[in-house]
Amino acid sequence: NDTVDNSFHVMVITNVPAGNDSLIVDGITFTKGNASNPNSTTVIGLFIGQYIGGGMVISQVSDNTAIRNCTIKDNYGIFGAGMVVAGGIDFELQQFLQATPGVSNCLFDHNVTILPADGSSGIGIYGGALVNIMASPIISNCSFIKNEGKLSAAISNSYNSSPVIIGTSFTENKASGASVIMNMDGSNTIMANCRLTDNINIGLISAPGDDETGAVDLNEILGNAVIANAASSSIRIINSTISRNYSAVSPSVSGGNILNMNDSKLFITNSVIWDNQSTKIVDSSGSTTQVAYSLVQGLPADPLDHNLDGTIDYSIFVDAPNGDYQLNMASPAINAGLNDTLVNALMAYNGGDPDGGVDLAGNPRILESVVDLGAFEFVRSALPVKMGELKGSIDKVGHAILRWPTYTEANNKGFQVQESSDGVKFVNSHFVPSLGRNGNSSAPLLYSFDAGAISGVRYFRLRQLNYNGSSTGSNVIRLQEANTRFHLTAYPNPARNNINVHVEGKMAANPRIIVVDFSGRVLISRELTGSDAKVDLSSLAAGIYLIKYVDDNQSTVIRIVKQ
């Protein structure tokens, strides 16, 4: 695939007629495709375009075409890095034709949208691992991981596309705009049983001279968008989990977690939207949002629409910092949904069954007669220990005090306290034995434990251990040393040849200043010997960059402009 002129796609599938015969692409890896050369012209439906589809181009096919069990990885393109699906036109009937292939059990991994080498803007600001143009594929049981894009990273839909996305995960995708999905030009997306977690927005790069965007810097409204609708588009989000998505642009973000603009519509049902950097759902220019049977952080309770109270600090997931977004036993999302919404969507769009199918973990989707909120169904078992939420505080001498209740205990050995400096990597620190006699108790017990003095920010969680070797995890809490403040500033900003960096707060070992561009490429890296430093930017072209401070305990990012 690594051709001399980098102008070829790995595969082009086009003009497969509808009928009893089918075309199946099964178990193939598509990698190293690079549609970034102006000579890589491809006819897709009505479009004759350059830079289209690094890994695969699929056009003018119906649902008798299936792409399954494939890996689309490390492909590059300016419009659709991994895959492009496009419709066409029937000139005899004078009507548009939607492309409707099936894409199932596929991995989209690190497909990267890049700008044209000749410096032109054009369609280069769009992209994404998968681009749909007049296309309505059924996307089921797929994973989109670490894809990188401009206006969108995972999926971009335009020209009346209507994809259905079932049982799919979106993790660690990174974009200048919507880190997961962008709907444009009357596109309508159905999403059910999906997980959108740990995706990153790095701030939209404006495109001067591009008629499609009007050369407008949209940072203010796309600064945190995971999903965005524009130009009379819509998305229905059903039984999905949207959590821990954030912006690397600045700690202060004015954008919405979900953006709805230009007469678009957003419908959210049976879903959990929690612990994202932005809690906003932004409606602008005639757009509307409807939320029902959901838990949305920041949204107050609404008995009429059956929404839970999102202003309370709930414990929702088993271990979100380590990627476990299943519901814990204390989650209010259990048995809080509406069965008909999920069942009807699966029956209408995916040939689903009346029992709602399975969740992302493969468990039956509807247990105890009522569906749970989010992408996972809580599976009750005869747990030896029924445990409440872990909470914590800092006392007057700076010690971390951890508290948690149990309601009943059977064969409980005790609790392993685990600590972390970043909320990701945990280590065992202390062990707290059971207060019950021989590990058994039928009455509530309250535990309080002094975990000692902390420096800076520390994360804590528990592993409840049984005598038979099984264990159960708790929620994660974050505690911060009293009177601790950490802040990074850079001036002047915009800068010309040099910029001054100042660190306010307690610095840990191995402090460094790193300058990166919006593709994540490290351009400058230097050690810090104090809280102030002057960084030489003279080798960088004019543009927008990120300055990142890192040490052994913490990191923070700010955006700068080089003139």
Coordinates of C-alpha atoms in Angstrom, one line a residue:
N1 CA 0.0 0.0 0.0
D2 CA 3.0 2.4 0.5
T3 CA 3.0 3.5 -3.1
V4 CA 5.7 5.8 -4.6
D5 CA 3.4 8.8 -5.0
N6 CA 1.0 8.0 -2.0
S7 CA -2.0 8.4 -4.3
F8 CA -3.9 5.2 -4.0
H9 CA -6.7 3.7 -1.9
V10 CA -6.4 0.2 -0.6
M11 CA -9.7 -0.9 -2.1
V12 CA -12.5 0.7 -4.2
I13 CA -16.0 -1.0 -4.3
T14 CA -18.5 0.6 -6.6
N15 CA -21.7 -0.2 -8.6
V16 CA -22.8 -3.4 -6.9
P17 CA -26.4 -3.9 -8.1
A18 CA -29.1 -4.8 -5.7
G19 CA -30.4 -8.3 -5.8
N20 CA -30.0 -11.8 -4.4
D21 CA -26.3 -11.9 -5.0
S22 CA -24.1 -10.2 -2.4
L23 CA -20.6 -8.9 -2.0
I24 CA -18.9 -9.7 1.3
V25 CA -15.6 -8.4 2.5
D26 CA -14.6 -10.4 5.6
G27 CA -11.6 -10.5 7.8
I28 CA -9.3 -8.2 5.9
T29 CA -6.9 -5.6 7.3
F30 CA -6.8 -2.3 5.3
T31 CA -3.7 -0.3 6.3
K32 CA -1.2 2.3 5.1
G33 CA -3.6 3.7 2.4
N34 CA -2.8 7.4 1.7
A35 CA -5.2 9.5 -0.3
S36 CA -3.3 12.7 0.1
N37 CA -2.1 13.3 -3.5
P38 CA -4.0 15.4 -5.9
N39 CA -3.7 12.6 -8.4
S40 CA -5.8 10.3 -6.2
T41 CA -9.1 11.2 -8.1
T42 CA -12.0 8.9 -7.5
V43 CA -15.5 8.8 -8.8
I44 CA -17.9 8.3 -5.9
G45 CA -21.5 8.6 -6.7
L46 CA -22.1 12.1 -8.1
F47 CA -18.7 13.2 -6.9
I48 CA -15.4 13.3 -8.7
G49 CA -13.0 14.3 -6.1
Q50 CA -9.4 14.3 -4.9
Y51 CA -8.0 13.1 -1.6
I52 CA -11.0 10.8 -1.0
G53 CA -10.8 7.6 1.1
G54 CA -7.4 6.4 2.3
G55 CA -8.4 2.8 3.2
M56 CA -11.7 2.0 1.4
V57 CA -14.1 3.8 -1.0
I58 CA -17.5 2.2 -1.2
S59 CA -20.0 3.8 -3.6
Q60 CA -23.4 3.0 -5.1
V61 CA -24.1 -0.2 -3.2
S62 CA -27.1 -1.5 -1.3
D63 CA -27.6 -3.6 1.7
N64 CA -26.4 -6.7 -0.1
T65 CA -22.8 -5.4 0.4
A66 CA -21.3 -6.2 3.8
I67 CA -17.9 -5.2 5.3
R68 CA -17.4 -7.3 8.4
N69 CA -14.6 -8.5 10.8
C70 CA -12.2 -6.0 9.2
T71 CA -9.5 -3.8 10.6
I72 CA -9.1 -0.3 9.1
K73 CA -5.9 1.0 10.6
D74 CA -3.3 3.7 10.0
N75 CA -4.8 5.0 6.8
Y76 CA -4.5 8.7 5.8
G77 CA -6.7 10.9 3.7
I78 CA -7.9 14.5 3.4
F79 CA -11.6 13.5 3.1
G80 CA -12.3 10.2 4.8
A81 CA -9.1 8.8 6.2
G82 CA -10.3 5.2 6.8
M83 CA -13.5 4.7 4.7
V84 CA -15.8 6.7 2.5
V85 CA -19.3 5.4 1.8
A86 CA -21.2 7.3 -1.0
G87 CA -24.5 7.1 -2.8
G88 CA -25.2 8.0 -6.4
I89 CA -27.9 8.9 -8.9
D90 CA -30.3 6.9 -11.2
F91 CA -30.3 9.1 -14.3
E92 CA -33.1 7.2 -15.9
L93 CA -35.4 7.6 -12.9
Q94 CA -33.9 11.0 -12.1
Q95 CA -33.5 10.3 -8.4
F96 CA -30.8 10.1 -5.8
L97 CA -29.8 6.7 -4.5
Q98 CA -28.5 6.0 -0.9
A99 CA -25.6 3.7 -0.3
T100 CA -26.8 1.2 2.4
P101 CA -24.0 -1.3 3.1
G102 CA -23.5 -3.1 6.4
V103 CA -20.4 -2.5 8.4
S104 CA -20.1 -4.9 11.4
N105 CA -17.5 -6.0 13.9
C106 CA -14.9 -3.7 12.4
L107 CA -12.1 -1.8 14.1
F108 CA -11.2 1.7 13.0
D109 CA -7.9 2.4 14.6
H110 CA -5.7 5.6 14.2
N111 CA -6.9 6.7 10.8
V112 CA -5.7 10.3 10.4
T113 CA -7.2 13.2 8.4
I114 CA -4.5 15.5 7.1
L115 CA -4.6 18.9 5.3
P116 CA -3.7 19.1 1.6
A117 CA 0.0 19.3 0.9
D118 CA -0.6 22.2 -1.5
G119 CA -2.0 24.3 1.4
S120 CA -5.5 24.6 0.0
S121 CA -8.4 24.2 2.4
G122 CA -11.5 23.0 0.6
I123 CA -12.9 19.7 1.9
G124 CA -9.8 19.1 4.0
I125 CA -11.4 20.5 7.1
Y126 CA -13.9 17.6 7.2
G127 CA -12.7 14.1 7.2
G128 CA -13.0 11.5 9.9
A129 CA -12.2 7.8 10.0
L130 CA -15.6 7.1 8.3
V131 CA -17.3 9.6 6.0
N132 CA -20.8 9.1 4.7
I133 CA -22.1 11.0 1.6
M134 CA -25.7 10.3 0.7
A135 CA -25.2 7.1 2.6
S136 CA -27.1 5.2 5.2
P137 CA -25.0 2.2 6.4
I138 CA -25.8 0.0 9.3
I139 CA -22.8 0.2 11.6
S140 CA -22.9 -2.4 14.3
N141 CA -20.5 -3.8 17.0
C142 CA -17.6 -1.7 15.8
S143 CA -14.9 0.2 17.6
F144 CA -13.4 3.6 16.7
I145 CA -10.1 4.1 18.6
K146 CA -7.6 6.9 18.5
N147 CA -8.7 8.3 15.1
E148 CA -7.6 11.9 14.4
G149 CA -9.5 14.4 12.3
K150 CA -10.2 18.1 11.8
L151 CA -14.0 18.9 11.9
S152 CA -14.7 15.3 13.1
A153 CA -12.5 12.4 14.1
A154 CA -14.7 9.2 14.0
I155 CA -17.7 9.7 11.7
S156 CA -18.7 12.5 9.4
N157 CA -22.2 12.5 7.7
S158 CA -23.2 14.9 4.9
Y159 CA -25.7 15.3 2.1
N160 CA -28.7 13.6 3.7
S161 CA -26.9 10.6 5.1
S162 CA -28.8 8.5 7.7
P163 CA -26.5 6.0 9.3
V164 CA -27.6 3.7 12.1
I165 CA -25.0 3.0 14.7
I166 CA -25.6 0.0 17.1
G167 CA -23.4 -1.4 19.9
T168 CA -20.4 0.6 18.9
S169 CA -17.6 2.2 21.1
F170 CA -15.8 5.5 20.5
T171 CA -12.7 5.9 22.6
E172 CA -9.7 8.3 22.6
N173 CA -10.6 9.9 19.2
K174 CA -9.1 13.4 18.7
A175 CA -10.4 16.2 16.6
S176 CA -10.2 19.9 16.1
G177 CA -14.0 20.0 16.2
A178 CA -16.4 17.2 17.1
S179 CA -14.3 14.4 18.4
V180 CA -16.9 11.6 17.6
I181 CA -19.7 12.6 15.1
M182 CA -20.5 15.5 12.9
N183 CA -23.8 15.6 11.1
M184 CA -24.2 18.1 8.2
D185 CA -26.5 19.0 5.3
G186 CA -29.7 17.3 6.4
S187 CA -28.1 14.1 7.8
N188 CA -30.0 12.1 10.4
T189 CA -28.2 9.6 12.7
I190 CA -29.6 6.9 14.9
M191 CA -27.3 5.8 17.7
A192 CA -28.2 3.0 20.2
N193 CA -26.2 1.0 22.8
C194 CA -23.1 3.0 22.1
R195 CA -20.3 4.3 24.3
L196 CA -18.5 7.6 23.7
T197 CA -15.7 8.0 26.3
D198 CA -12.3 9.7 26.7
N199 CA -12.5 11.5 23.4
I200 CA -10.5 14.7 23.0
N201 CA -11.3 18.1 21.4
I202 CA -8.2 20.2 20.6
G203 CA -10.0 23.3 19.2
L204 CA -11.1 24.0 15.7
I205 CA -8.5 25.4 13.2
S206 CA -10.2 28.1 11.1
A207 CA -9.9 27.7 7.4
P208 CA -9.4 31.1 5.7
G209 CA -10.7 31.1 2.2
D210 CA -13.0 28.1 2.6
D211 CA -16.4 29.0 1.4
E212 CA -17.9 26.1 3.3
T213 CA -17.0 27.6 6.7
G214 CA -16.9 31.3 5.9
A215 CA -13.4 31.4 7.4
V216 CA -15.0 31.5 10.9
D217 CA -13.1 30.3 13.9
L218 CA -15.7 28.2 15.7
N219 CA -13.7 27.5 18.9
E220 CA -16.3 29.3 21.0
I221 CA -19.1 26.9 20.0
L222 CA -17.1 23.7 19.2
G223 CA -14.6 24.0 22.0
N224 CA -15.8 20.8 23.7
A225 CA -18.2 19.2 21.2
V226 CA -18.3 15.4 21.2
I227 CA -21.3 15.4 18.8
A228 CA -22.3 18.3 16.5
N229 CA -25.4 18.8 14.3
A230 CA -25.5 21.5 11.6
A231 CA -27.7 22.5 8.7
S232 CA -31.0 20.9 9.5
S233 CA -29.5 17.6 10.8
S234 CA -30.5 15.4 13.7
I235 CA -29.3 12.6 15.9
R236 CA -31.2 10.2 18.2
I237 CA -29.1 9.0 21.1
I238 CA -30.6 5.9 22.7
N239 CA -29.2 3.9 25.6
S240 CA -25.8 5.3 25.2
T241 CA -23.0 6.4 27.7
I242 CA -21.2 9.7 27.1
S243 CA -18.5 10.3 29.7
R244 CA -15.1 11.7 30.4
N245 CA -14.8 13.6 27.1
Y246 CA -12.7 16.7 27.4
S247 CA -10.9 19.6 25.7
A248 CA -7.1 20.0 25.6
V249 CA -7.5 23.7 24.6
S250 CA -7.9 25.3 27.9
P251 CA -9.2 24.5 31.4
S252 CA -11.8 27.2 30.7
V253 CA -14.2 25.9 28.0
S254 CA -17.3 27.7 26.8
G255 CA -18.4 25.1 24.2
G256 CA -21.0 22.5 24.6
N257 CA -20.5 18.8 25.1
I258 CA -23.1 18.4 22.4
L259 CA -23.7 21.1 19.8
N260 CA -26.9 21.6 17.9
M261 CA -27.1 24.4 15.4
N262 CA -28.8 25.7 12.2
D263 CA -32.3 24.2 12.6
S264 CA -31.1 20.8 13.8
K265 CA -32.7 18.5 16.3
L266 CA -31.3 16.3 19.1
F267 CA -33.2 13.5 20.9
I268 CA -31.7 11.8 24.0
T269 CA -33.4 8.8 25.6
N270 CA -32.3 6.1 28.1
S271 CA -28.8 7.6 28.2
V272 CA -26.2 8.7 30.7
I273 CA -24.1 11.9 30.0
W274 CA -21.8 12.3 32.9
D275 CA -18.4 13.6 34.0
N276 CA -17.5 15.4 30.8
Q277 CA -15.4 18.5 30.9
S278 CA -18.4 20.5 29.6
T279 CA -21.9 19.8 30.9
K280 CA -23.6 22.0 28.3
I281 CA -25.9 21.0 25.5
V282 CA -25.9 24.0 23.2
D283 CA -28.9 24.8 20.9
S284 CA -28.4 27.7 18.5
S285 CA -30.0 29.2 15.4
G286 CA -33.5 27.5 15.7
S287 CA -32.3 24.1 17.0
T288 CA -34.1 22.1 19.6
T289 CA -33.2 19.3 22.1
Q290 CA -35.5 16.8 23.8
V291 CA -34.3 14.7 26.7
A292 CA -36.3 11.9 28.3
Y293 CA -35.6 9.0 30.7
S294 CA -32.0 10.0 31.0
L295 CA -29.4 11.2 33.5
V296 CA -27.6 14.3 32.2
Q297 CA -25.1 16.0 34.5
G298 CA -26.2 19.6 35.2
L299 CA -29.8 18.9 34.1
P300 CA -32.3 19.1 37.0
A301 CA -34.9 16.4 37.6
D302 CA -37.9 16.5 35.3
P303 CA -40.8 14.2 36.4
L304 CA -42.7 15.0 33.2
D305 CA -39.9 13.6 30.9
H306 CA -38.7 11.1 33.6
N307 CA -35.2 12.6 33.7
L308 CA -33.2 11.9 36.9
D309 CA -31.6 14.8 38.8
G310 CA -28.3 15.6 37.2
T311 CA -27.3 18.2 39.9
I312 CA -26.5 15.5 42.5
D313 CA -22.9 14.1 42.8
Y314 CA -23.8 10.4 42.1
S315 CA -21.6 7.4 41.9
I316 CA -22.5 6.0 38.4
F317 CA -19.8 3.7 37.1
V318 CA -17.7 0.8 38.4
D319 CA -14.4 2.3 37.5
A320 CA -14.5 5.0 34.8
P321 CA -10.9 6.2 35.1
N322 CA -9.8 2.7 34.2
G323 CA -12.3 2.3 31.4
D324 CA -15.0 0.3 33.2
Y325 CA -18.3 2.2 32.4
Q326 CA -20.6 -0.6 33.7
L327 CA -23.1 0.6 36.3
N328 CA -22.2 0.1 39.9
M329 CA -24.7 -1.2 42.5
A330 CA -25.4 2.4 43.8
S331 CA -26.1 3.9 40.4
P332 CA -29.4 5.7 40.0
A333 CA -29.4 4.7 36.3
I334 CA -30.5 1.1 37.2
N335 CA -34.1 0.3 36.1
A336 CA -34.7 3.9 35.0
G337 CA -35.3 3.6 31.3
L338 CA -38.2 3.2 28.8
N339 CA -38.1 -0.3 27.1
D340 CA -40.1 0.7 24.1
T341 CA -37.6 3.4 22.9
L342 CA -34.8 0.9 22.6
V343 CA -36.8 -2.1 21.4
N344 CA -38.6 -0.1 18.7
A345 CA -35.4 1.4 17.4
L346 CA -33.7 -1.9 17.1
M347 CA -36.7 -3.5 15.5
A348 CA -37.1 -0.7 13.0
Y349 CA -33.4 -0.1 12.1
N350 CA -31.5 -3.3 12.8
G351 CA -33.9 -6.2 12.7
G352 CA -33.6 -6.4 16.5
D353 CA -35.5 -8.7 18.9
P354 CA -38.3 -7.7 21.2
D355 CA -36.1 -8.3 24.3
G356 CA -33.7 -5.5 23.3
G357 CA -30.7 -7.7 22.3
V358 CA -27.6 -7.4 24.4
D359 CA -25.6 -4.5 25.9
L360 CA -21.9 -3.7 25.2
A361 CA -20.7 -6.3 27.6
G362 CA -22.8 -9.0 26.0
N363 CA -25.4 -9.2 28.9
P364 CA -29.1 -9.3 28.2
R365 CA -30.2 -5.7 27.5
I366 CA -33.4 -5.7 29.6
L367 CA -33.2 -7.3 33.0
E368 CA -35.7 -7.0 35.9
S369 CA -38.3 -6.0 33.3
V370 CA -36.9 -2.4 32.9
V371 CA -34.0 -1.3 30.8
D372 CA -31.1 0.5 32.5
L373 CA -29.8 3.9 31.3
G374 CA -26.6 3.9 29.3
A375 CA -24.8 1.3 27.3
F376 CA -24.6 -1.3 30.0
E377 CA -27.1 -3.3 31.9
F378 CA -26.5 -3.9 35.6
V379 CA -26.3 -7.6 36.4
R380 CA -27.2 -8.4 40.0
S381 CA -25.5 -11.3 41.7
A382 CA -25.5 -12.6 45.2
L383 CA -22.7 -10.4 46.3
P384 CA -21.1 -11.4 49.7
V385 CA -20.8 -7.7 50.6
K386 CA -23.4 -4.9 49.9
M387 CA -21.3 -1.8 50.0
G388 CA -22.1 1.9 49.7
E389 CA -20.3 4.8 48.1
L390 CA -16.7 5.7 48.9
K391 CA -16.3 9.3 50.1
G392 CA -13.4 11.3 51.4
S393 CA -12.2 14.6 52.8
I394 CA -9.0 16.4 53.9
D395 CA -8.8 17.0 57.7
K396 CA -7.2 20.0 59.4
V397 CA -3.7 18.5 59.4
G398 CA -3.8 17.6 55.7
H399 CA -4.6 13.9 56.0
A400 CA -7.0 12.1 53.6
I401 CA -9.9 10.6 55.5
L402 CA -11.8 7.9 53.6
R403 CA -15.4 6.8 54.6
W404 CA -17.7 4.1 53.3
P405 CA -20.6 2.0 54.6
T406 CA -21.5 -1.6 54.2
Y407 CA -25.1 -2.8 54.6
T408 CA -24.4 -6.6 54.9
E409 CA -21.2 -8.6 54.9
A410 CA -20.6 -12.3 54.3
N411 CA -17.1 -13.8 54.2
N412 CA -15.5 -10.3 53.8
K413 CA -11.8 -10.3 54.3
G414 CA -11.5 -6.5 54.1
F415 CA -10.8 -3.6 51.8
Q416 CA -7.6 -2.9 49.8
V417 CA -7.1 0.9 49.6
Q418 CA -5.5 1.9 46.2
E419 CA -4.0 5.3 45.4
S420 CA -3.1 7.1 42.2
S421 CA -1.5 10.4 41.2
D422 CA -3.2 10.6 37.8
G423 CA -6.5 8.6 38.2
V424 CA -5.3 6.0 35.8
K425 CA -2.5 3.9 37.4
F426 CA -3.4 2.8 40.9
V427 CA -1.1 1.1 43.5
N428 CA -2.0 -0.7 46.7
S429 CA -1.3 1.4 49.8
H430 CA -3.2 0.1 52.9
F431 CA -5.4 -2.8 53.9
V432 CA -8.5 -2.3 56.1
P433 CA -9.9 -5.5 57.6
S434 CA -13.6 -6.2 58.0
L435 CA -15.3 -4.8 61.1
G436 CA -17.7 -7.8 61.0
R437 CA -17.1 -10.8 63.2
N438 CA -15.2 -13.3 61.0
G439 CA -16.1 -11.1 58.1
N440 CA -19.8 -11.4 58.6
S441 CA -22.5 -8.8 59.5
S442 CA -26.2 -8.4 59.0
A443 CA -26.2 -4.8 60.3
P444 CA -24.8 -1.7 58.6
L445 CA -21.2 -0.8 59.4
L446 CA -19.5 2.5 58.8
Y447 CA -15.8 2.5 57.9
S448 CA -13.5 5.5 58.4
F449 CA -9.8 5.3 57.5
D450 CA -6.9 7.8 57.7
A451 CA -4.9 7.3 54.5
G452 CA -2.2 9.8 55.7
A453 CA -1.0 13.2 54.4
I454 CA -1.2 13.9 50.7
S455 CA 0.7 16.2 48.4
G456 CA -1.1 17.8 45.5
V457 CA -3.9 15.7 44.0
R458 CA -4.5 12.1 44.9
Y459 CA -7.1 9.6 43.7
F460 CA -8.5 6.8 45.9
R461 CA -10.5 3.6 45.3
L462 CA -11.2 0.4 47.2
R463 CA -11.1 -3.3 46.2
Q464 CA -13.4 -5.3 48.5
L465 CA -11.8 -8.8 49.0
N466 CA -13.6 -12.0 49.9
Y467 CA -12.0 -15.0 51.6
N468 CA -12.7 -17.0 48.5
G469 CA -10.5 -14.8 46.4
S470 CA -13.2 -12.8 44.6
S471 CA -13.3 -9.0 44.7
T472 CA -15.4 -6.0 43.9
G473 CA -14.4 -2.4 43.1
S474 CA -15.7 0.9 44.4
N475 CA -16.1 4.3 42.8
V476 CA -13.0 6.6 42.5
I477 CA -12.7 9.8 44.5
R478 CA -10.3 12.7 44.0
L479 CA -8.8 14.6 46.9
Q480 CA -6.6 17.7 46.7
E481 CA -4.2 19.1 49.3
A482 CA -5.5 22.1 51.0
N483 CA -4.4 25.5 49.7
T484 CA -3.0 23.9 46.5
R485 CA -3.3 25.9 43.3
F486 CA -1.6 25.1 40.1
H487 CA -1.8 27.4 37.0
L488 CA 0.2 27.9 33.8
T489 CA 0.4 31.2 32.0
A490 CA 2.3 32.3 28.9
Y491 CA 2.9 35.9 27.7
P492 CA 2.8 37.8 25.4
N493 CA 0.1 35.9 23.6
P494 CA 0.1 36.2 20.6
A495 CA 3.9 36.0 20.6
R496 CA 6.5 36.7 17.9
N497 CA 9.9 35.1 18.5
N498 CA 9.8 34.4 22.3
I499 CA 7.2 33.6 24.9
N500 CA 7.5 33.7 28.7
V501 CA 6.1 30.8 30.6
H502 CA 5.2 31.1 34.3
V503 CA 4.2 28.2 36.6
E504 CA 2.2 29.0 39.7
G505 CA 1.9 26.2 42.3
K506 CA 3.8 23.3 43.6
M507 CA 6.0 21.6 41.0
A508 CA 6.9 17.9 41.2
A509 CA 10.0 16.2 39.9
N510 CA 11.1 16.3 36.2
P511 CA 9.2 19.4 35.1
R512 CA 9.2 20.0 31.4
I513 CA 7.7 22.5 28.9
I514 CA 6.5 20.9 25.6
V515 CA 5.3 22.8 22.5
V516 CA 3.1 20.7 20.1
D517 CA 1.1 21.4 17.0
F518 CA -2.5 20.3 16.5
S519 CA -1.5 17.0 15.1
G520 CA 0.2 16.2 18.4
R521 CA 3.7 16.5 17.0
V522 CA 6.3 17.6 19.6
L523 CA 8.1 20.7 18.2
I524 CA 10.0 21.9 21.3
S525 CA 10.8 20.1 24.6
R526 CA 12.9 21.5 27.4
E527 CA 13.4 21.0 31.1
L528 CA 12.4 23.6 33.6
T529 CA 14.8 24.7 36.4
G530 CA 12.4 27.1 38.0
S531 CA 8.9 28.5 37.8
D532 CA 9.8 30.9 34.9
A533 CA 11.2 30.2 31.5
K534 CA 11.6 31.9 28.1
V535 CA 10.8 29.7 25.1
D536 CA 12.3 30.5 21.7
L537 CA 9.5 30.2 19.0
S538 CA 11.5 31.6 16.1
S539 CA 11.8 28.2 14.4
L540 CA 8.0 27.8 14.2
A541 CA 5.7 29.1 11.4
A542 CA 2.9 31.4 12.3
G543 CA -0.1 29.6 13.6
I544 CA -1.8 28.1 16.7
Y545 CA 0.1 25.8 19.1
L546 CA -0.3 24.1 22.5
I547 CA 2.1 24.6 25.3
K548 CA 2.0 21.7 27.8
Y549 CA 3.5 21.6 31.3
V550 CA 4.2 18.1 32.7
D551 CA 5.9 16.7 35.8
D552 CA 5.7 13.4 37.7
N553 CA 2.4 14.4 39.3
Q554 CA 0.4 16.7 37.0
S555 CA 0.0 18.2 33.6
T556 CA -1.8 21.2 32.1
V557 CA -2.2 22.7 28.6
I558 CA -2.8 26.2 27.2
R559 CA -3.1 27.5 23.7
I560 CA -0.8 30.1 22.2
V561 CA -0.7 32.0 18.9
K562 CA 2.6 32.5 17.1
Q563 CA 2.6 35.6 14.8

